[in-house]
mmCIF file of N, CA, C and O in Angstrom:
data_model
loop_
_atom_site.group_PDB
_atom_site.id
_atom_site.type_symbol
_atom_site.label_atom_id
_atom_site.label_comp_id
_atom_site.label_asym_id
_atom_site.label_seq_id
_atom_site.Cartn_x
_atom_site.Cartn_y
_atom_site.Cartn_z
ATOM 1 N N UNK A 163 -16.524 9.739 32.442
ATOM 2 C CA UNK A 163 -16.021 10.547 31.357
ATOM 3 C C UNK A 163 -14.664 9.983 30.915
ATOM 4 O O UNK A 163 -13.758 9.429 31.538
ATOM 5 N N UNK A 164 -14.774 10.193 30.098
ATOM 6 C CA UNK A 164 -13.362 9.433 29.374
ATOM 7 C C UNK A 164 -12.393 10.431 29.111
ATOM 8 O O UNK A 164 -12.659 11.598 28.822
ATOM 9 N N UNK A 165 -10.822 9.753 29.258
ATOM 10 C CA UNK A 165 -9.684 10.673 29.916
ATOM 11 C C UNK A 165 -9.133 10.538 28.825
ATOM 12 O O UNK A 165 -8.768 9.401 28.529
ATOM 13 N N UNK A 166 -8.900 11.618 27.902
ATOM 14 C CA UNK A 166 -8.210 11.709 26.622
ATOM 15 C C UNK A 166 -6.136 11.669 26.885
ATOM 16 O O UNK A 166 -5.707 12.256 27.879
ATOM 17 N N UNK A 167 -5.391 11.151 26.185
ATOM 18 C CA UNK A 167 -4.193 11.182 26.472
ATOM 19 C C UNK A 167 -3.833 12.725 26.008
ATOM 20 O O UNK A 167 -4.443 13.504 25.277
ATOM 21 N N UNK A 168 -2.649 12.840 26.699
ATOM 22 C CA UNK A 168 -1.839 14.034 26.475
ATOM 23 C C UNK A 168 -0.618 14.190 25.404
ATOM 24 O O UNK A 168 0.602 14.265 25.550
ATOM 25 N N UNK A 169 -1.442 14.204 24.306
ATOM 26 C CA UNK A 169 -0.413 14.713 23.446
ATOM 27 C C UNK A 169 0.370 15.744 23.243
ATOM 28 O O UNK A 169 1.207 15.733 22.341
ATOM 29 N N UNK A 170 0.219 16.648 23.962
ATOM 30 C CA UNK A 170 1.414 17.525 23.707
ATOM 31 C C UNK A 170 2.535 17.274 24.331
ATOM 32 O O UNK A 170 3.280 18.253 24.305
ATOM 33 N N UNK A 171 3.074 16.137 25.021
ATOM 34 C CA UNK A 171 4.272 15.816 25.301
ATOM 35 C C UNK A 171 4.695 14.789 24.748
ATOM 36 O O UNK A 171 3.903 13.851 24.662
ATOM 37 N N UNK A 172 6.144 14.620 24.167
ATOM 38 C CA UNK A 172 6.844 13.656 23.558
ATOM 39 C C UNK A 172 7.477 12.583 24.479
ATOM 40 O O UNK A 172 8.028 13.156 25.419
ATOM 41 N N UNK A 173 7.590 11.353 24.551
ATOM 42 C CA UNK A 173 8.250 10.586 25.415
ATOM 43 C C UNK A 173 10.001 10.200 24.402
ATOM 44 O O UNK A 173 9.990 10.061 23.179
ATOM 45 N N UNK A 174 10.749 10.140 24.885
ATOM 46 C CA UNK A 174 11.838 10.044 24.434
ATOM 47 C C UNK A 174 11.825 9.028 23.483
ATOM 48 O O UNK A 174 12.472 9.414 22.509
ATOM 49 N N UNK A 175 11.155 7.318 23.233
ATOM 50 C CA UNK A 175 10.667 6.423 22.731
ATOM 51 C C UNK A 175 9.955 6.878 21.372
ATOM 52 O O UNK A 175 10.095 6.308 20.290
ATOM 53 N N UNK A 176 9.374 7.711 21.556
ATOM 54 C CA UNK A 176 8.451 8.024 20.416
ATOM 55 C C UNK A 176 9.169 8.994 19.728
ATOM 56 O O UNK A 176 8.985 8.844 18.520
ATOM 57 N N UNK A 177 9.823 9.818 19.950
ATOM 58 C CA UNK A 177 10.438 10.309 19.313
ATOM 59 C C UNK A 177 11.627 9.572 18.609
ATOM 60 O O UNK A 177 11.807 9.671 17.396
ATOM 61 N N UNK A 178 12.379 8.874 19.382
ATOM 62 C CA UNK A 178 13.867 7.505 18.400
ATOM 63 C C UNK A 178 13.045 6.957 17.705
ATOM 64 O O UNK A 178 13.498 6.534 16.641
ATOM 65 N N UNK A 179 11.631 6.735 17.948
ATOM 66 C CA UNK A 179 11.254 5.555 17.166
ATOM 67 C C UNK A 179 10.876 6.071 15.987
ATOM 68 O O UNK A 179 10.850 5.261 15.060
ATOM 69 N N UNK A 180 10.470 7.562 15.663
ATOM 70 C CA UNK A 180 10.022 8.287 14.671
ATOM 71 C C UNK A 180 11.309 8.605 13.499
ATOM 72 O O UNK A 180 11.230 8.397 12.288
ATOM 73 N N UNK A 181 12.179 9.020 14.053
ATOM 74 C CA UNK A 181 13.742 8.900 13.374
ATOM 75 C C UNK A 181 14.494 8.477 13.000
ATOM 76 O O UNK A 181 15.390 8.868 12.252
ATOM 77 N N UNK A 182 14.093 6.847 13.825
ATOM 78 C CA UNK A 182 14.587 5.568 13.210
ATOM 79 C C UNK A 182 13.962 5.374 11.938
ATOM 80 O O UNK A 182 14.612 5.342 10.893
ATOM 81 N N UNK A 183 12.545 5.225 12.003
ATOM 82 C CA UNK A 183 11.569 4.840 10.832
ATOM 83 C C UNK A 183 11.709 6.108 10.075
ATOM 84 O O UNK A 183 11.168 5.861 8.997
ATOM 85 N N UNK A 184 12.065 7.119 10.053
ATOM 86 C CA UNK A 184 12.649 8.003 9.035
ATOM 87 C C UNK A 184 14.033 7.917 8.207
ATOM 88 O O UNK A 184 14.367 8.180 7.052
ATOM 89 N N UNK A 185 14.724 7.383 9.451
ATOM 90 C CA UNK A 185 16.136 7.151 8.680
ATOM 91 C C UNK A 185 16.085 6.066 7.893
ATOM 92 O O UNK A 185 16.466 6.225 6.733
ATOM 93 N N UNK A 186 15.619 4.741 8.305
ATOM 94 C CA UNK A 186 15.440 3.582 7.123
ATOM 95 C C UNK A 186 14.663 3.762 6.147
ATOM 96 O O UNK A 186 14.761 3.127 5.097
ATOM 97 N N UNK A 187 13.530 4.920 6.441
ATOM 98 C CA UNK A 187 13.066 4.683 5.029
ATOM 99 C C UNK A 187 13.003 6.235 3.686
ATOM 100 O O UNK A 187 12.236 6.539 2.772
ATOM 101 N N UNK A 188 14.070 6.742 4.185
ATOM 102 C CA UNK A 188 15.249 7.842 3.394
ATOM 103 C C UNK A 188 16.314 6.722 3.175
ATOM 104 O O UNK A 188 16.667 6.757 1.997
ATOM 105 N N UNK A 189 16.758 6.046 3.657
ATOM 106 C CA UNK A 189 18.085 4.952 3.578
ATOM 107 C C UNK A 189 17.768 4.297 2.397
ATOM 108 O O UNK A 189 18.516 4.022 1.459
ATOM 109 N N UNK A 190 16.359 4.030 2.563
ATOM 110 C CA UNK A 190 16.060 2.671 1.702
ATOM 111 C C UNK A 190 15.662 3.378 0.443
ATOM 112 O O UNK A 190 15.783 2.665 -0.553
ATOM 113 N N UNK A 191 15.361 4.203 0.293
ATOM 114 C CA UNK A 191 15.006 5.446 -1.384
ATOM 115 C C UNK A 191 16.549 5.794 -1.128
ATOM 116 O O UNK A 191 17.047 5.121 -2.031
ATOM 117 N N UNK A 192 17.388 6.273 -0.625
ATOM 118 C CA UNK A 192 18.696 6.505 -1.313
ATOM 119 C C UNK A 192 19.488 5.231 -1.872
ATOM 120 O O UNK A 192 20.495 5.435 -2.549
ATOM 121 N N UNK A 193 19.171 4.252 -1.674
ATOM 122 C CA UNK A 193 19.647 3.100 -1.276
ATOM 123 C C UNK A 193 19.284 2.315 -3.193
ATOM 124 O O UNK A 193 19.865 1.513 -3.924
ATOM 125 N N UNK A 194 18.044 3.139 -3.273
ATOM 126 C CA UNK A 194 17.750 2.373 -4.580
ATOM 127 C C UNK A 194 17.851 3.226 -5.454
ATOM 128 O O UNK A 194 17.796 2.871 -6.631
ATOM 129 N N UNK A 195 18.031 4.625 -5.098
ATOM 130 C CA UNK A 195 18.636 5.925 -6.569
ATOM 131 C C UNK A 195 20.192 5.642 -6.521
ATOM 132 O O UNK A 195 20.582 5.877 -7.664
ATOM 133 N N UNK A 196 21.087 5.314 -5.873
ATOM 134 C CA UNK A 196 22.019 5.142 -6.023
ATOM 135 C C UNK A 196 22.276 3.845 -6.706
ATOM 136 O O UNK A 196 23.228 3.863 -7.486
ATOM 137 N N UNK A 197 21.494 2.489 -6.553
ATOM 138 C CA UNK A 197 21.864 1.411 -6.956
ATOM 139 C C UNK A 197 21.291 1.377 -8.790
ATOM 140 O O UNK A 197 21.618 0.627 -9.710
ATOM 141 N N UNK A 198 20.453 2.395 -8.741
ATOM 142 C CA UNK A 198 19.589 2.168 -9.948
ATOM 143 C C UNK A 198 20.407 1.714 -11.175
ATOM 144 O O UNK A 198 19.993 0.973 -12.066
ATOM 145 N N UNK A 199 21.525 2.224 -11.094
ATOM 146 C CA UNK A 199 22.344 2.497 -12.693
ATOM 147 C C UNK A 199 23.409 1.369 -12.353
ATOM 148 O O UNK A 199 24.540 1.752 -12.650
ATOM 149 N N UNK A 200 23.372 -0.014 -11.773
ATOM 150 C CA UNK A 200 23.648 -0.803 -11.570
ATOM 151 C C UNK A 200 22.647 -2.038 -11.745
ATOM 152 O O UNK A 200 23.000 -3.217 -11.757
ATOM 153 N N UNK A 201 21.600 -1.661 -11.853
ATOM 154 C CA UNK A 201 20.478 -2.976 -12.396
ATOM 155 C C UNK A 201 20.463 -2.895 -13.836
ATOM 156 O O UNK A 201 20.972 -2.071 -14.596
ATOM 157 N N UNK A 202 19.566 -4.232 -14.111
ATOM 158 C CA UNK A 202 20.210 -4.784 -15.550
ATOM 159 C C UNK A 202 19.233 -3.994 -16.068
ATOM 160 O O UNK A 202 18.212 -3.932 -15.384
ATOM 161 N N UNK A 203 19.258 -3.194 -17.371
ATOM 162 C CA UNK A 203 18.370 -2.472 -18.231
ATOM 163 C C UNK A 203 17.860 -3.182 -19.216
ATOM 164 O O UNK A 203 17.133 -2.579 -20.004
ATOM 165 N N UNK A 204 18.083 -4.494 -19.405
ATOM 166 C CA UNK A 204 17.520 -5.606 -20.952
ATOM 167 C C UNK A 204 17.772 -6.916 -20.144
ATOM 168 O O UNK A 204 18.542 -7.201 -19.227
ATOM 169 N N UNK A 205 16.652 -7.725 -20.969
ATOM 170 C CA UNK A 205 17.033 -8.907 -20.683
ATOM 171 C C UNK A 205 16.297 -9.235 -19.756
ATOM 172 O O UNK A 205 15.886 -8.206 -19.219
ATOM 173 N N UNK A 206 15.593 -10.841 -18.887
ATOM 174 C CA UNK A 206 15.163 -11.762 -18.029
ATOM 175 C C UNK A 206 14.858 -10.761 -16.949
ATOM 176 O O UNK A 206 13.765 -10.209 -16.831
ATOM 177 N N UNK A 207 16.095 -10.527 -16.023
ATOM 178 C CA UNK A 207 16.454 -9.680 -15.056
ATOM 179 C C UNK A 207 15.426 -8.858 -14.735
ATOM 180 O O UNK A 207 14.463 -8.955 -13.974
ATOM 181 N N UNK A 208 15.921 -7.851 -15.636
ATOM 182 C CA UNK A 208 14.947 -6.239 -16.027
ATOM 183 C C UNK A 208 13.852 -6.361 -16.212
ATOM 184 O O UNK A 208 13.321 -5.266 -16.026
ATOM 185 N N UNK A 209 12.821 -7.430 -16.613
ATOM 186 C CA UNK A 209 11.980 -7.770 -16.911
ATOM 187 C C UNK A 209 11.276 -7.979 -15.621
ATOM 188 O O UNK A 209 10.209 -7.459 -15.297
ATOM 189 N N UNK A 210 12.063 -8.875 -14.859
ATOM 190 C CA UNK A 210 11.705 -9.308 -13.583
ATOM 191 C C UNK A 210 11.229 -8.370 -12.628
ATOM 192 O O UNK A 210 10.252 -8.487 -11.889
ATOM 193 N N UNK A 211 12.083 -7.363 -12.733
ATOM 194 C CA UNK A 211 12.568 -6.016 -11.680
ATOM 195 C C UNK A 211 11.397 -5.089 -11.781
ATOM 196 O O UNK A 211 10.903 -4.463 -10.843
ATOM 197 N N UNK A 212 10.941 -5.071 -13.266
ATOM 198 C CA UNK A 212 10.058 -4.154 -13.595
ATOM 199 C C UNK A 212 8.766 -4.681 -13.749
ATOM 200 O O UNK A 212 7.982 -4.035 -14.444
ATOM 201 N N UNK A 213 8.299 -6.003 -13.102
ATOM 202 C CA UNK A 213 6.940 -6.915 -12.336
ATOM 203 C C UNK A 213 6.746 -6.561 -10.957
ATOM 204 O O UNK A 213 5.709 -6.445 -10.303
ATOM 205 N N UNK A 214 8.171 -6.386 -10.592
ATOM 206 C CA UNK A 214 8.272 -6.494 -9.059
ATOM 207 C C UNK A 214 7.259 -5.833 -8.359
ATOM 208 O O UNK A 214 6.608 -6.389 -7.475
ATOM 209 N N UNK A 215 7.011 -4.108 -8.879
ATOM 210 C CA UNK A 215 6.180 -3.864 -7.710
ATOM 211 C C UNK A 215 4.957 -4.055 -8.161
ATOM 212 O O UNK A 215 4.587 -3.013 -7.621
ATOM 213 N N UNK A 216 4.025 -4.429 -8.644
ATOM 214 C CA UNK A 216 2.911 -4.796 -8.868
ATOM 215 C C UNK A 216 2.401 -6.853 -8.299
ATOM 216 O O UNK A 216 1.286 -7.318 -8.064
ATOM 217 N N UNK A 217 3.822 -7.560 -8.274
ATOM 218 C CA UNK A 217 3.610 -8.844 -7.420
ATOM 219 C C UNK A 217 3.780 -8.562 -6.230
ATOM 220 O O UNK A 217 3.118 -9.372 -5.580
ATOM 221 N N UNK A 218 4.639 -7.407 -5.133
ATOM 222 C CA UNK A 218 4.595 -6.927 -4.348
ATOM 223 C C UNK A 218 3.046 -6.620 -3.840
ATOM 224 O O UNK A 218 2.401 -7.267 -3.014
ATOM 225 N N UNK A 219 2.745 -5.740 -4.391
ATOM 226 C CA UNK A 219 1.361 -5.101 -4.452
ATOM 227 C C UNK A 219 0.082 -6.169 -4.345
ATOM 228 O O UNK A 219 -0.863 -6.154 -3.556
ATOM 229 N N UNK A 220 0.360 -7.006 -5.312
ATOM 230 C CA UNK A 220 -0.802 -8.234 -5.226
ATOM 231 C C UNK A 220 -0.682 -9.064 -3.854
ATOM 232 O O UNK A 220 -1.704 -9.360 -3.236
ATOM 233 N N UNK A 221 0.607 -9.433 -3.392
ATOM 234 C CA UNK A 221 1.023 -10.338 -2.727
ATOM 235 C C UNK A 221 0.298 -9.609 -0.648
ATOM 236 O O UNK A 221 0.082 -10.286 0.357
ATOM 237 N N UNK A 222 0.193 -8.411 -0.814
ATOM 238 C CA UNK A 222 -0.222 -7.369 0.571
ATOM 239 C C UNK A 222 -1.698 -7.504 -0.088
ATOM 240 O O UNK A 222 -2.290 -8.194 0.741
ATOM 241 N N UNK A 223 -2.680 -7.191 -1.218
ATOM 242 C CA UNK A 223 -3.672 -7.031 -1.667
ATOM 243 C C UNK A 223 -4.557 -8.177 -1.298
ATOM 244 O O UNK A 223 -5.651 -8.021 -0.756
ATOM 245 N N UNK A 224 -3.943 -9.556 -1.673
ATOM 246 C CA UNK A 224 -5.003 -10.234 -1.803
ATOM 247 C C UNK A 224 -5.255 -10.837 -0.644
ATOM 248 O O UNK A 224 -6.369 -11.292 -0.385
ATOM 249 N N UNK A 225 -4.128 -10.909 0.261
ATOM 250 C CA UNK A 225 -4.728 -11.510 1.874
ATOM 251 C C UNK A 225 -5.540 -10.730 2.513
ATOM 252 O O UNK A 225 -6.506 -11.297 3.024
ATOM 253 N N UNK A 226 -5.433 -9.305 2.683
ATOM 254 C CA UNK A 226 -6.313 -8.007 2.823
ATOM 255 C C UNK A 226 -7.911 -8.351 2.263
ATOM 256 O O UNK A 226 -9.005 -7.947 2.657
ATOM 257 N N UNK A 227 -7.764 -8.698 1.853
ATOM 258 C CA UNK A 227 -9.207 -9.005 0.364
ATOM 259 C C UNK A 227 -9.929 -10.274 0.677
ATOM 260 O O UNK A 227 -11.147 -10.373 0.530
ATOM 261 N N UNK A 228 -9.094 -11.341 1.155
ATOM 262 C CA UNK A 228 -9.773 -12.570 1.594
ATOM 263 C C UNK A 228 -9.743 -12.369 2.849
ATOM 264 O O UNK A 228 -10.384 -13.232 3.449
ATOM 265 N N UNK A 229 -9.282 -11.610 3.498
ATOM 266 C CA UNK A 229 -9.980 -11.608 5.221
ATOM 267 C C UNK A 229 -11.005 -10.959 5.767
ATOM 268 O O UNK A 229 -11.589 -11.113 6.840
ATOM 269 N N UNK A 230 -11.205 -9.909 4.526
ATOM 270 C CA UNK A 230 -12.153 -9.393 4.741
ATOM 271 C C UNK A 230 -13.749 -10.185 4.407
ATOM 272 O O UNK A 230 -14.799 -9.596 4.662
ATOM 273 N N UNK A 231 -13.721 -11.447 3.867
ATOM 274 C CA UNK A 231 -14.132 -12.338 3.781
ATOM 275 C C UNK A 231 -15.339 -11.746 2.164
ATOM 276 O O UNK A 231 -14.827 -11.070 1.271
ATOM 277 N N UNK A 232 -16.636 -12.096 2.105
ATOM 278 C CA UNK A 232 -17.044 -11.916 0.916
ATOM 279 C C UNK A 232 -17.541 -10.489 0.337
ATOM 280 O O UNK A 232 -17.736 -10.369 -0.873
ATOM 281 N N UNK A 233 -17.741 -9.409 1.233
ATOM 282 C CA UNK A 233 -17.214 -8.158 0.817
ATOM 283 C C UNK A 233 -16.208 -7.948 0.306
ATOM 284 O O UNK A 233 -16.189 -7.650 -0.888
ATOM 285 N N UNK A 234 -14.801 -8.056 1.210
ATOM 286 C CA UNK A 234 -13.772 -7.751 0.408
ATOM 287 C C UNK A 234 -13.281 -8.595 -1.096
ATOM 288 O O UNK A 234 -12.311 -8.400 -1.829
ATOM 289 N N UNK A 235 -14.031 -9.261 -1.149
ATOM 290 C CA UNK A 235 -13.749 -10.412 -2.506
ATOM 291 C C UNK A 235 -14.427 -9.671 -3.250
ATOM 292 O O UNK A 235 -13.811 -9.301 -4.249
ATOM 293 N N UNK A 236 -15.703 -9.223 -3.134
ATOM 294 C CA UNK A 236 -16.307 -8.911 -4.291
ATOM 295 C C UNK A 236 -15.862 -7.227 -4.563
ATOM 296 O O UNK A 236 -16.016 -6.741 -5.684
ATOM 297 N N UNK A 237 -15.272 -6.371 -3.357
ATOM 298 C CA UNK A 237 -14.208 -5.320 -3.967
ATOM 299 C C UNK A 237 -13.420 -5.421 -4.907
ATOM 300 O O UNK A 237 -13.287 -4.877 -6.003
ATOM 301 N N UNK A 238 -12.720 -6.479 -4.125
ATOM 302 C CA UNK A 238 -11.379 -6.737 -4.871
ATOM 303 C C UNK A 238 -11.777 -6.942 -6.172
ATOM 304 O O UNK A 238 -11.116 -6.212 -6.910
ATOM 305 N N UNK A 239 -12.857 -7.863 -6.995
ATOM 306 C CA UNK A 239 -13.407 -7.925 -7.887
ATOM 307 C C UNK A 239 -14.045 -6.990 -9.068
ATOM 308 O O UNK A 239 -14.012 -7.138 -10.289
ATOM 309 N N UNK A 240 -14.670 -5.915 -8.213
ATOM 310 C CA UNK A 240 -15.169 -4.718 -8.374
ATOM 311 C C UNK A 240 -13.227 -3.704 -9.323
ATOM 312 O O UNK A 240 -12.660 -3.161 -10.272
ATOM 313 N N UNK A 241 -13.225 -4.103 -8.240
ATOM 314 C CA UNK A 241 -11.550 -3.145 -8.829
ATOM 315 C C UNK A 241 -11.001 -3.823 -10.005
ATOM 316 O O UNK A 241 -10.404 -3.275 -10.932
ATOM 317 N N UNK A 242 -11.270 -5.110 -9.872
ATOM 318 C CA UNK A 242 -10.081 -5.549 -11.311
ATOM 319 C C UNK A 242 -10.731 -5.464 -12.200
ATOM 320 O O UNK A 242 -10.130 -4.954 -13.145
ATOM 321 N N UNK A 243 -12.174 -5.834 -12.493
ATOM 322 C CA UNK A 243 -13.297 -5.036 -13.696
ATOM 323 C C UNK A 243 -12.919 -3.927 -14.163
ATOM 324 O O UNK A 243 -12.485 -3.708 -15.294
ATOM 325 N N UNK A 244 -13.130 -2.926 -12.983
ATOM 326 C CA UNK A 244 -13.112 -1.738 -13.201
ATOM 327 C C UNK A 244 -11.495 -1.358 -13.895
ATOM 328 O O UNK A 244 -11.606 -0.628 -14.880
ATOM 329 N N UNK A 245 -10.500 -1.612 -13.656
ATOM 330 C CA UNK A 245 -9.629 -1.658 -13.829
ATOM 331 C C UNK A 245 -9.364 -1.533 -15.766
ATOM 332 O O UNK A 245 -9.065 -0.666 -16.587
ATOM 333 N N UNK A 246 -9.804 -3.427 -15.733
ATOM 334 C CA UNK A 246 -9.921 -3.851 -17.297
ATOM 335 C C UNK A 246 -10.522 -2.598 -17.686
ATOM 336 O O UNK A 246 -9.778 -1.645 -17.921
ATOM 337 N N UNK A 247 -11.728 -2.480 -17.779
ATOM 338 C CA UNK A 247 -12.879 -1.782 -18.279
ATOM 339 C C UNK A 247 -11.922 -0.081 -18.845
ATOM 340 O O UNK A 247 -11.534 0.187 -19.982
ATOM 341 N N UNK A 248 -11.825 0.557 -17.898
ATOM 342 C CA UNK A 248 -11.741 1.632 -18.073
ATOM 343 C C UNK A 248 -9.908 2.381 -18.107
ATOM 344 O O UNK A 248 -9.317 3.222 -18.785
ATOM 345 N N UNK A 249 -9.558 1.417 -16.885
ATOM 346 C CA UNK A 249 -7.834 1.517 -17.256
ATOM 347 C C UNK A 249 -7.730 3.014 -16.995
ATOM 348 O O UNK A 249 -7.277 3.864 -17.762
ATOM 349 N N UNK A 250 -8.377 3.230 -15.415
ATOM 350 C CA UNK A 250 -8.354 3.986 -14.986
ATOM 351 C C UNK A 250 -8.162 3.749 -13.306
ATOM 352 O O UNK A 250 -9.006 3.062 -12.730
ATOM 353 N N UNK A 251 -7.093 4.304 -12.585
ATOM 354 C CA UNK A 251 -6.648 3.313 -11.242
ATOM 355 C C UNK A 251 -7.382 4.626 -10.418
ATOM 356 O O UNK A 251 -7.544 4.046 -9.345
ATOM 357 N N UNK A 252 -7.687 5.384 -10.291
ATOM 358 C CA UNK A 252 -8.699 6.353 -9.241
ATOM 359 C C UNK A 252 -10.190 5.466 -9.632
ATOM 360 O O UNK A 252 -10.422 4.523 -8.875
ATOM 361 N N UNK A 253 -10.736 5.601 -10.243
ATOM 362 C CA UNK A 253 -11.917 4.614 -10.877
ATOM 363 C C UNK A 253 -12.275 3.489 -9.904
ATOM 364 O O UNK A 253 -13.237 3.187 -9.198
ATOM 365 N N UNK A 254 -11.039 2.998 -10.197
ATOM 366 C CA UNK A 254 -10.869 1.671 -9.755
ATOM 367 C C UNK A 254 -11.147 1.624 -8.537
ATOM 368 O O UNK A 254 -12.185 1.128 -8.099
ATOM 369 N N UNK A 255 -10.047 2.251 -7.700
ATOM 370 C CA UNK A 255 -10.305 2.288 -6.667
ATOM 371 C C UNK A 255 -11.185 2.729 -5.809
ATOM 372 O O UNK A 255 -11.318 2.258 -4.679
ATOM 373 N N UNK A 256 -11.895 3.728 -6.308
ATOM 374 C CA UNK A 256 -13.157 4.497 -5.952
ATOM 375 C C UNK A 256 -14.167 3.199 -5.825
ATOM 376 O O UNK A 256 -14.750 2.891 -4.785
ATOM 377 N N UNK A 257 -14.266 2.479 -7.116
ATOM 378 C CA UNK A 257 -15.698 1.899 -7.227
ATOM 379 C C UNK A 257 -15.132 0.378 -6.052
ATOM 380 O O UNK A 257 -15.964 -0.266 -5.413
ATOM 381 N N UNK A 258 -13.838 0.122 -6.012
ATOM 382 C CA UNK A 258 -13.732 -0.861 -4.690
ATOM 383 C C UNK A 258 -13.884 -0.700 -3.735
ATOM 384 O O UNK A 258 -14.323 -1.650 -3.086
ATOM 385 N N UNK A 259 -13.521 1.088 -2.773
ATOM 386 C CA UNK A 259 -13.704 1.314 -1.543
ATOM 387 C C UNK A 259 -15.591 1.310 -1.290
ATOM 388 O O UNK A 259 -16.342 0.963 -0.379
ATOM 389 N N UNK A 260 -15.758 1.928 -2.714
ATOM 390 C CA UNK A 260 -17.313 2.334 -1.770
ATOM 391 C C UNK A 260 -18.252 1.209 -1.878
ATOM 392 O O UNK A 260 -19.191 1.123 -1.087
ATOM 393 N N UNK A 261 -18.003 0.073 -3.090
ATOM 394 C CA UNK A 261 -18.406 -1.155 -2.697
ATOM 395 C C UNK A 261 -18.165 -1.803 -1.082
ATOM 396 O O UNK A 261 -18.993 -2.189 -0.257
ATOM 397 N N UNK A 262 -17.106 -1.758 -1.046
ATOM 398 C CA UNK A 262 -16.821 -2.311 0.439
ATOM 399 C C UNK A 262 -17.852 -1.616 1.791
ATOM 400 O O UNK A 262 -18.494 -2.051 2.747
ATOM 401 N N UNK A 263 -17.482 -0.075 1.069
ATOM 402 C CA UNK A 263 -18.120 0.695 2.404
ATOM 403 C C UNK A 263 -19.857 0.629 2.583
ATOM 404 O O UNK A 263 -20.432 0.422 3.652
ATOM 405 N N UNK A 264 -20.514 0.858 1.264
ATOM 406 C CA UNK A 264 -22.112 0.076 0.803
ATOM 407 C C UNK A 264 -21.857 -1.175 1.931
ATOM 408 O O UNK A 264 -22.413 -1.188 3.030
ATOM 409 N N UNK A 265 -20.943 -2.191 1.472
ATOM 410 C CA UNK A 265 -21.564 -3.612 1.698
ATOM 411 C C UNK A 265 -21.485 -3.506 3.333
ATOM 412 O O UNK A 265 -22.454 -3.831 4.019
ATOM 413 N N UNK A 266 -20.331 -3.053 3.876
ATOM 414 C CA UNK A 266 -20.202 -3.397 5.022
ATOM 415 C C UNK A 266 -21.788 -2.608 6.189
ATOM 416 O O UNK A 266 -22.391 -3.067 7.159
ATOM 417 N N UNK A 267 -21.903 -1.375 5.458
ATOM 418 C CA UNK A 267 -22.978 -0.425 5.470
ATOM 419 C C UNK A 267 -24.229 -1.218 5.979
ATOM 420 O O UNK A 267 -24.713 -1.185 7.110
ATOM 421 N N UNK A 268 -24.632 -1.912 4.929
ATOM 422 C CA UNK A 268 -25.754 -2.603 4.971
ATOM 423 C C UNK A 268 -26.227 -3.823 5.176
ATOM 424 O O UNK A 268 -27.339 -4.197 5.549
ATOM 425 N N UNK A 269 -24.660 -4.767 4.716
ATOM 426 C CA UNK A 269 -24.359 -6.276 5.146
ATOM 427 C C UNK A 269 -23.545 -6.317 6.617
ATOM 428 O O UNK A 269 -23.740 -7.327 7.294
ATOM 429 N N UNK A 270 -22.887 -5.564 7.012
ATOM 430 C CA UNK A 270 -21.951 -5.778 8.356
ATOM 431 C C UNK A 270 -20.757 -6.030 7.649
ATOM 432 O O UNK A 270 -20.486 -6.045 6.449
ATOM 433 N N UNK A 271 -19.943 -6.275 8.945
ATOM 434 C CA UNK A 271 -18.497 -6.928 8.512
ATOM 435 C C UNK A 271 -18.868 -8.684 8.381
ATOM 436 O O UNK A 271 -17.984 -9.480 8.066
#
């Protein structure tokens, strides 16, 4: 029989480590409402700034997508169609997860 862990006790570790990763990432959103009205609003810069999170986004997306090898390619595919097409990002994403989940379903990983 298999021995389930005991979660109802906290180890001192898990708890710093939960507070830490709370404090940096409250730090890091105060960090960018405060800086906001200090980035460039026109111009190269601003332009740049306001790509950022979507090359961010691609840059975590597409290694995710090729490791999953030709399922996840043809998701990933599935989504940017869908995407064009309808220019609708729930859509999108809907018709990529359950492609994946079909393929893996019936093809494996």
């Amino acid at each position: 029989m298999t021995q389930f862990p005991d979660l109802t006790t906290f180890s001192l570790e898990a708890v710093l480590t939960i507070l830490g990763m709370a404090a940096v990432t409250y730090g890091m959103r105060l960090g960018g409402l405060l800086m906001a009205d200090r980035l460039p609003q026109h111009g190269r810069w601003a332009h740049v700034l306001e790509r950022l999170p979507g090359a961010v986004l691609i840059s975590v997306w597409v290694p995710s997508a090729l490791s999953a090898g030709a399922i996840g390619i043809a998701g990933a595919a599935a989504t940017v169609v869908t995407m064009a097409l309808a220019r609708n990002l729930f859509a999108a994403m809907a018709v990529g997860m359950v492609l994946v989940a079909v393929g893996r379903y019936f093809i494996g990983t």
